[in-house]
PDB file of C-alpha atoms in Angstrom:
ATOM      1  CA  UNK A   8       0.000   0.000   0.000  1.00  0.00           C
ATOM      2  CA  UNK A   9       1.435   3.501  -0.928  1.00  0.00           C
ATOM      3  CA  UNK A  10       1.809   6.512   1.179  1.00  0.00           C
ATOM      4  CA  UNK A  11       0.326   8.845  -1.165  1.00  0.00           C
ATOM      5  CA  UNK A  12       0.334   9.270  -5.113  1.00  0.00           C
ATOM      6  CA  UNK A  13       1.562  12.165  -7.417  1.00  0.00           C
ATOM      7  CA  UNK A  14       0.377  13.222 -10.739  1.00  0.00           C
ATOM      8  CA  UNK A  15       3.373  14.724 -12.324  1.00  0.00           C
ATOM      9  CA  UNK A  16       2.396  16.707 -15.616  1.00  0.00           C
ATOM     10  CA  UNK A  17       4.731  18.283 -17.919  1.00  0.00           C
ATOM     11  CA  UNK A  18       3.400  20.835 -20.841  1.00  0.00           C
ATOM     12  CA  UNK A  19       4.255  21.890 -24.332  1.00  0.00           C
ATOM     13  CA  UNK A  20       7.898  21.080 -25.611  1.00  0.00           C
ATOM     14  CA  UNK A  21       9.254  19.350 -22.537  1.00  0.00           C
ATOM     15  CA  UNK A  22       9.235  16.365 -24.628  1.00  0.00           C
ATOM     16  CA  UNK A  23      12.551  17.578 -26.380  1.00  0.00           C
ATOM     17  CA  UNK A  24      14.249  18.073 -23.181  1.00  0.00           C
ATOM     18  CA  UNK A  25      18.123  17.211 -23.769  1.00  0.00           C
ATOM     19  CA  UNK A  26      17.968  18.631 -27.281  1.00  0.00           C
ATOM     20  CA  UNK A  27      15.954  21.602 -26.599  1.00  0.00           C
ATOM     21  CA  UNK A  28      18.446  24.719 -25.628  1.00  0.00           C
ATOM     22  CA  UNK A  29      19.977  22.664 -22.807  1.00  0.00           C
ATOM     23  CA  UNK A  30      22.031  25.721 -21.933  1.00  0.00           C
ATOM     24  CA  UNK A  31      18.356  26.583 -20.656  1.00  0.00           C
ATOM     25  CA  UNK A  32      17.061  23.578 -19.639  1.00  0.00           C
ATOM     26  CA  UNK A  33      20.038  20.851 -19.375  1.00  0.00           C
ATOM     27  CA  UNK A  34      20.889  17.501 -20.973  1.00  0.00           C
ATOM     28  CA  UNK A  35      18.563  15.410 -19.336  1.00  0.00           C
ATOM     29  CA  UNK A  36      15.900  13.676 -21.205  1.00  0.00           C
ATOM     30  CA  UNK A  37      12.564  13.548 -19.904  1.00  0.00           C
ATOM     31  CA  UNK A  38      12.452  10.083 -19.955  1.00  0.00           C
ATOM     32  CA  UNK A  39      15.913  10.772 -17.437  1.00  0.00           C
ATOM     33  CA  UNK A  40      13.445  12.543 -15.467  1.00  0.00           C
ATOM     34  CA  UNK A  41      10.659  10.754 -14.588  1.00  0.00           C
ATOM     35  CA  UNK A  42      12.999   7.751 -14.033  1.00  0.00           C
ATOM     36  CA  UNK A  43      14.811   9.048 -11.610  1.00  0.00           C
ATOM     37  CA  UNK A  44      11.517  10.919 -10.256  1.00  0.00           C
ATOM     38  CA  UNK A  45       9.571   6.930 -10.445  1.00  0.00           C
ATOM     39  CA  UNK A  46      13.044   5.465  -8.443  1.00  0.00           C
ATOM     40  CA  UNK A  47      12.627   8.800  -5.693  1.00  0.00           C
ATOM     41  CA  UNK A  48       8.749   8.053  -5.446  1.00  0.00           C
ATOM     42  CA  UNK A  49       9.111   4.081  -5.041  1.00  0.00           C
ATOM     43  CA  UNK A  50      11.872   4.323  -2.056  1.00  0.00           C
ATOM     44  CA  UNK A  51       9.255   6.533  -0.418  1.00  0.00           C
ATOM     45  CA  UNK A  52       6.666   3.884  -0.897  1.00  0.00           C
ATOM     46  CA  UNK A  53       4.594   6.675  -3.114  1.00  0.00           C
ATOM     47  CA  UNK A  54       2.735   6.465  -6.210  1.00  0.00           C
ATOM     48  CA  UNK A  55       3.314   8.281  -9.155  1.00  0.00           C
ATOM     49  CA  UNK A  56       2.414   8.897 -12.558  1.00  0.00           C
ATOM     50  CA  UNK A  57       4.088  11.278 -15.313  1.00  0.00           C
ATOM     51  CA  UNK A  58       1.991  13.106 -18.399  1.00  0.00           C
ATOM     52  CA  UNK A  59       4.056  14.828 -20.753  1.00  0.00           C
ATOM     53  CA  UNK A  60       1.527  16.810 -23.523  1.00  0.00           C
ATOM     54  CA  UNK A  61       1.877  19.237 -26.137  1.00  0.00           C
ATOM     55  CA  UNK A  62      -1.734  19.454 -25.891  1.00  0.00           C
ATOM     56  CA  UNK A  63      -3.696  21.305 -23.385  1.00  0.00           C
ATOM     57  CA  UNK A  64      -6.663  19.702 -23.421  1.00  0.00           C
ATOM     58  CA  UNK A  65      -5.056  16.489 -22.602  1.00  0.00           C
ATOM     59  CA  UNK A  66      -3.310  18.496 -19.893  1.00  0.00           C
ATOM     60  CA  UNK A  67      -6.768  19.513 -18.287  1.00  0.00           C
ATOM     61  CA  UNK A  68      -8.248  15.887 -18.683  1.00  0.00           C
ATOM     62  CA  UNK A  69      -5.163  14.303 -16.848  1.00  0.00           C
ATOM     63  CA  UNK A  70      -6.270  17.072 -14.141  1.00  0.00           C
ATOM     64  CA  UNK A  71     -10.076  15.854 -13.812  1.00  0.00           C
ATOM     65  CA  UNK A  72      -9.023  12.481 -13.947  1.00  0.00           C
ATOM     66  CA  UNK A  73      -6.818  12.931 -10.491  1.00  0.00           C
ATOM     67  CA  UNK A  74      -9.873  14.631  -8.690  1.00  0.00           C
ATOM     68  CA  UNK A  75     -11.314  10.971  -8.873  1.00  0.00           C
ATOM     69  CA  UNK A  76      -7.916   8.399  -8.960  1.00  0.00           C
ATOM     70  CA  UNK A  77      -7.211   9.329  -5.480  1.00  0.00           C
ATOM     71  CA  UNK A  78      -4.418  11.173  -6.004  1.00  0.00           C
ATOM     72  CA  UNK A  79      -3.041  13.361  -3.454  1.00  0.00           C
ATOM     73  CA  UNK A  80      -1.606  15.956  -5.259  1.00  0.00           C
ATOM     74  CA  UNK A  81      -0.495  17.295  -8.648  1.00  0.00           C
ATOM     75  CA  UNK A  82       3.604  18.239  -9.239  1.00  0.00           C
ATOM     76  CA  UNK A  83       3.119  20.540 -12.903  1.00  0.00           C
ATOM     77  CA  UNK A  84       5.318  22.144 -15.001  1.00  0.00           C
ATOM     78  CA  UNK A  85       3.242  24.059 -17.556  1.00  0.00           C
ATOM     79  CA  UNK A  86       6.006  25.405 -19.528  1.00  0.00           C
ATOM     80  CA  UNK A  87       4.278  27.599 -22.333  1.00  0.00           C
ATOM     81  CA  UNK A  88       0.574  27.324 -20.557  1.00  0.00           C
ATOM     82  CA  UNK A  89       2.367  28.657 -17.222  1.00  0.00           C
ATOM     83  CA  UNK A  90       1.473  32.140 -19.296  1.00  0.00           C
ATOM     84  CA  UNK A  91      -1.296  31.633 -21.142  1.00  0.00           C
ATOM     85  CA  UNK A  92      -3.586  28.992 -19.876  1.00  0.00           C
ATOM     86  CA  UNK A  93      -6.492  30.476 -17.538  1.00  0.00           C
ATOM     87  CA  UNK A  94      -8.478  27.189 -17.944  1.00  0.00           C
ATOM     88  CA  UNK A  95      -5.017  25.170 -16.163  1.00  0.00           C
ATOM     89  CA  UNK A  96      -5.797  27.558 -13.718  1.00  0.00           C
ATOM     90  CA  UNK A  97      -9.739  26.241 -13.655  1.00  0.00           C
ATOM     91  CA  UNK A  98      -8.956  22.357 -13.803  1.00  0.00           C
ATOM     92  CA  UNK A  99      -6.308  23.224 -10.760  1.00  0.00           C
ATOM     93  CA  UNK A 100      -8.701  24.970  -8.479  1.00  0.00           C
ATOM     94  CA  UNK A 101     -11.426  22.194  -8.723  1.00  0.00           C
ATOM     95  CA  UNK A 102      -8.387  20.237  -7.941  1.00  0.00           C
ATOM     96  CA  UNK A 103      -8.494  19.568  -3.524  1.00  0.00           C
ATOM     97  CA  UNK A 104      -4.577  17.912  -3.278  1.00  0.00           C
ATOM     98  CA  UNK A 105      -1.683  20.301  -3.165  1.00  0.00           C
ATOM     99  CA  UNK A 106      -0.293  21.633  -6.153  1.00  0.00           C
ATOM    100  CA  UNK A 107       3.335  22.467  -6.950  1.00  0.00           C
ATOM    101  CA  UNK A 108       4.349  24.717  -9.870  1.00  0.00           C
ATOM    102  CA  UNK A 109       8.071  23.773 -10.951  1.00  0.00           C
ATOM    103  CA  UNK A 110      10.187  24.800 -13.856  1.00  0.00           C
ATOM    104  CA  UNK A 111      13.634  23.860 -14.773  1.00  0.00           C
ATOM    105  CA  UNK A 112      15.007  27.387 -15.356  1.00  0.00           C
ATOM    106  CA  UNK A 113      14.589  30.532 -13.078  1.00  0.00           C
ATOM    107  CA  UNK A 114      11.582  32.355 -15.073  1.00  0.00           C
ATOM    108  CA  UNK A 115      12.247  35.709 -13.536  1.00  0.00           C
ATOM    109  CA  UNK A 116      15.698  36.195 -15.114  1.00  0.00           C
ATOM    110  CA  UNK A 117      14.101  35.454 -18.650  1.00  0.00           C
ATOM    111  CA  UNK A 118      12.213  37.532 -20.480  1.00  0.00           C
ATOM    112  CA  UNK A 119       9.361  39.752 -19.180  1.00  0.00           C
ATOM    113  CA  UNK A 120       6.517  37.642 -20.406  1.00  0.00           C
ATOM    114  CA  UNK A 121       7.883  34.716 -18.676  1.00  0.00           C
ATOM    115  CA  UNK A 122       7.056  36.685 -15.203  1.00  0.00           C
ATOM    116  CA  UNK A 123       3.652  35.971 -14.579  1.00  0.00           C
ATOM    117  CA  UNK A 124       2.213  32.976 -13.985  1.00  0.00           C
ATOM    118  CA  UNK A 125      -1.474  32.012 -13.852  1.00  0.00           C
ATOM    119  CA  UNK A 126      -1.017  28.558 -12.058  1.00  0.00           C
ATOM    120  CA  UNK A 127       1.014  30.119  -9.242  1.00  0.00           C
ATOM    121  CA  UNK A 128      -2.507  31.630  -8.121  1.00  0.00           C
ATOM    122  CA  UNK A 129      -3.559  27.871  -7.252  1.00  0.00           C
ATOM    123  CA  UNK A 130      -0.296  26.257  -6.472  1.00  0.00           C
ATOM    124  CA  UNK A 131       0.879  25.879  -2.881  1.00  0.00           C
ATOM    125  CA  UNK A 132       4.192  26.245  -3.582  1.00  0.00           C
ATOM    126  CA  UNK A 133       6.590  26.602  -6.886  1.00  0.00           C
ATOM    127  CA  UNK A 134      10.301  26.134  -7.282  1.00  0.00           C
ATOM    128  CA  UNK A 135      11.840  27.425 -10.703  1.00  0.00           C
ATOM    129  CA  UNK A 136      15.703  27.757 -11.734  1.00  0.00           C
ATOM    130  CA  UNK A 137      16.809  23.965  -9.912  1.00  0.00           C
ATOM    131  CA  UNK A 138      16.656  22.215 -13.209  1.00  0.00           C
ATOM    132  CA  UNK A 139      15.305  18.760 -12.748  1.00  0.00           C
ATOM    133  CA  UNK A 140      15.771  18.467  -8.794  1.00  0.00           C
ATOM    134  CA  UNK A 141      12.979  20.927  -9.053  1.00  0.00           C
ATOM    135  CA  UNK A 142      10.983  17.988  -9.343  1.00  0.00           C
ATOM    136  CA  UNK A 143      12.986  16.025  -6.684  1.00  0.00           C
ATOM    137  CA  UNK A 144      12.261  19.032  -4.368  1.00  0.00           C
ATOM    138  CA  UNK A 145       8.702  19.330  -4.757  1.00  0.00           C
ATOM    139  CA  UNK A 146       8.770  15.614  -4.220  1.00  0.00           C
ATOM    140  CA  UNK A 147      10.511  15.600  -0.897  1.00  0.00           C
ATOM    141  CA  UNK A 148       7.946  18.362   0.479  1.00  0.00           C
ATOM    142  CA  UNK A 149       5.197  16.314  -0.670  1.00  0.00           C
ATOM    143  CA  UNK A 150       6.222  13.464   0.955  1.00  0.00           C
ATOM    144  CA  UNK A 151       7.638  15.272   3.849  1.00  0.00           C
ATOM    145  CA  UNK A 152       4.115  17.209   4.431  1.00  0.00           C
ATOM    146  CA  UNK A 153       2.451  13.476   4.473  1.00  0.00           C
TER     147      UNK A 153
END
């Protein structure tokens, strides 16, 4: 039986992680990712599952569908949609777990648009600029919190 379980999402483009400006965003895959992120959850005896869409409809689905799986909480980065995506935003908030925004680079010393975000107004917490121990990080106060 497992402690808790974790909805990781991941938006637009992450899917080219490692090839995609790693200056930005690193060498790791996101396969490299949510391996190490599946090895992190299953020493802590949690449950998790990983969503990577360019799509954000699919995004917002995966969202509805954790109100009812019983999981405890939702770990997103909405890359693109962090700017753009009001109805992220709606799925989150009829969302009861926590919610933690990550994202691999530090936002606020890119450019200006980059700034605001719409999911920060739901999420509990939100770690940028870490790279992928972001993830790891919002991991550890999930599990820390439980």
């Amino acid at each position: 039986m497992s402690k808790g379980k974790v909805l990781v999402l991941h938006g637009p483009n992450l899917n080219l992680l490692g090839t995609r400006q790693p200056e930005i965003y690193g060498h790791q895959t996101l396969a490299d990712i949510d391996n190490a992120l599946r090895e992190h959850a299953l020493l802590e005896e949690w449950d998790i599952n990983t969503l990577q869409s360019n799509h954000e409809g699919e995004l917002i689905d995966a969202i509805h569908a954790a109100r009812l799986d019983g999981s405890d909480a939702i770990i997103i980065n909405p890359a693109a949609y962090t700017h753009t995506s009001v109805a992220i935003l709606d799925a989150l908030n009829a969302f009861d777990g926590k919610v933690i925004e990550v994202h691999l680079s530090n936002v606020h010393k890119r450019e200006s648009f980059r700034h605001h975000s719409y999911v920060s107004l739901r999420a509990d917490g939100v770690i940028a600029g870490l790279g992928s121990q972001g993830y790891h990080a919002a991991l550890d106060a999930l599990i820390r919190e439980n």
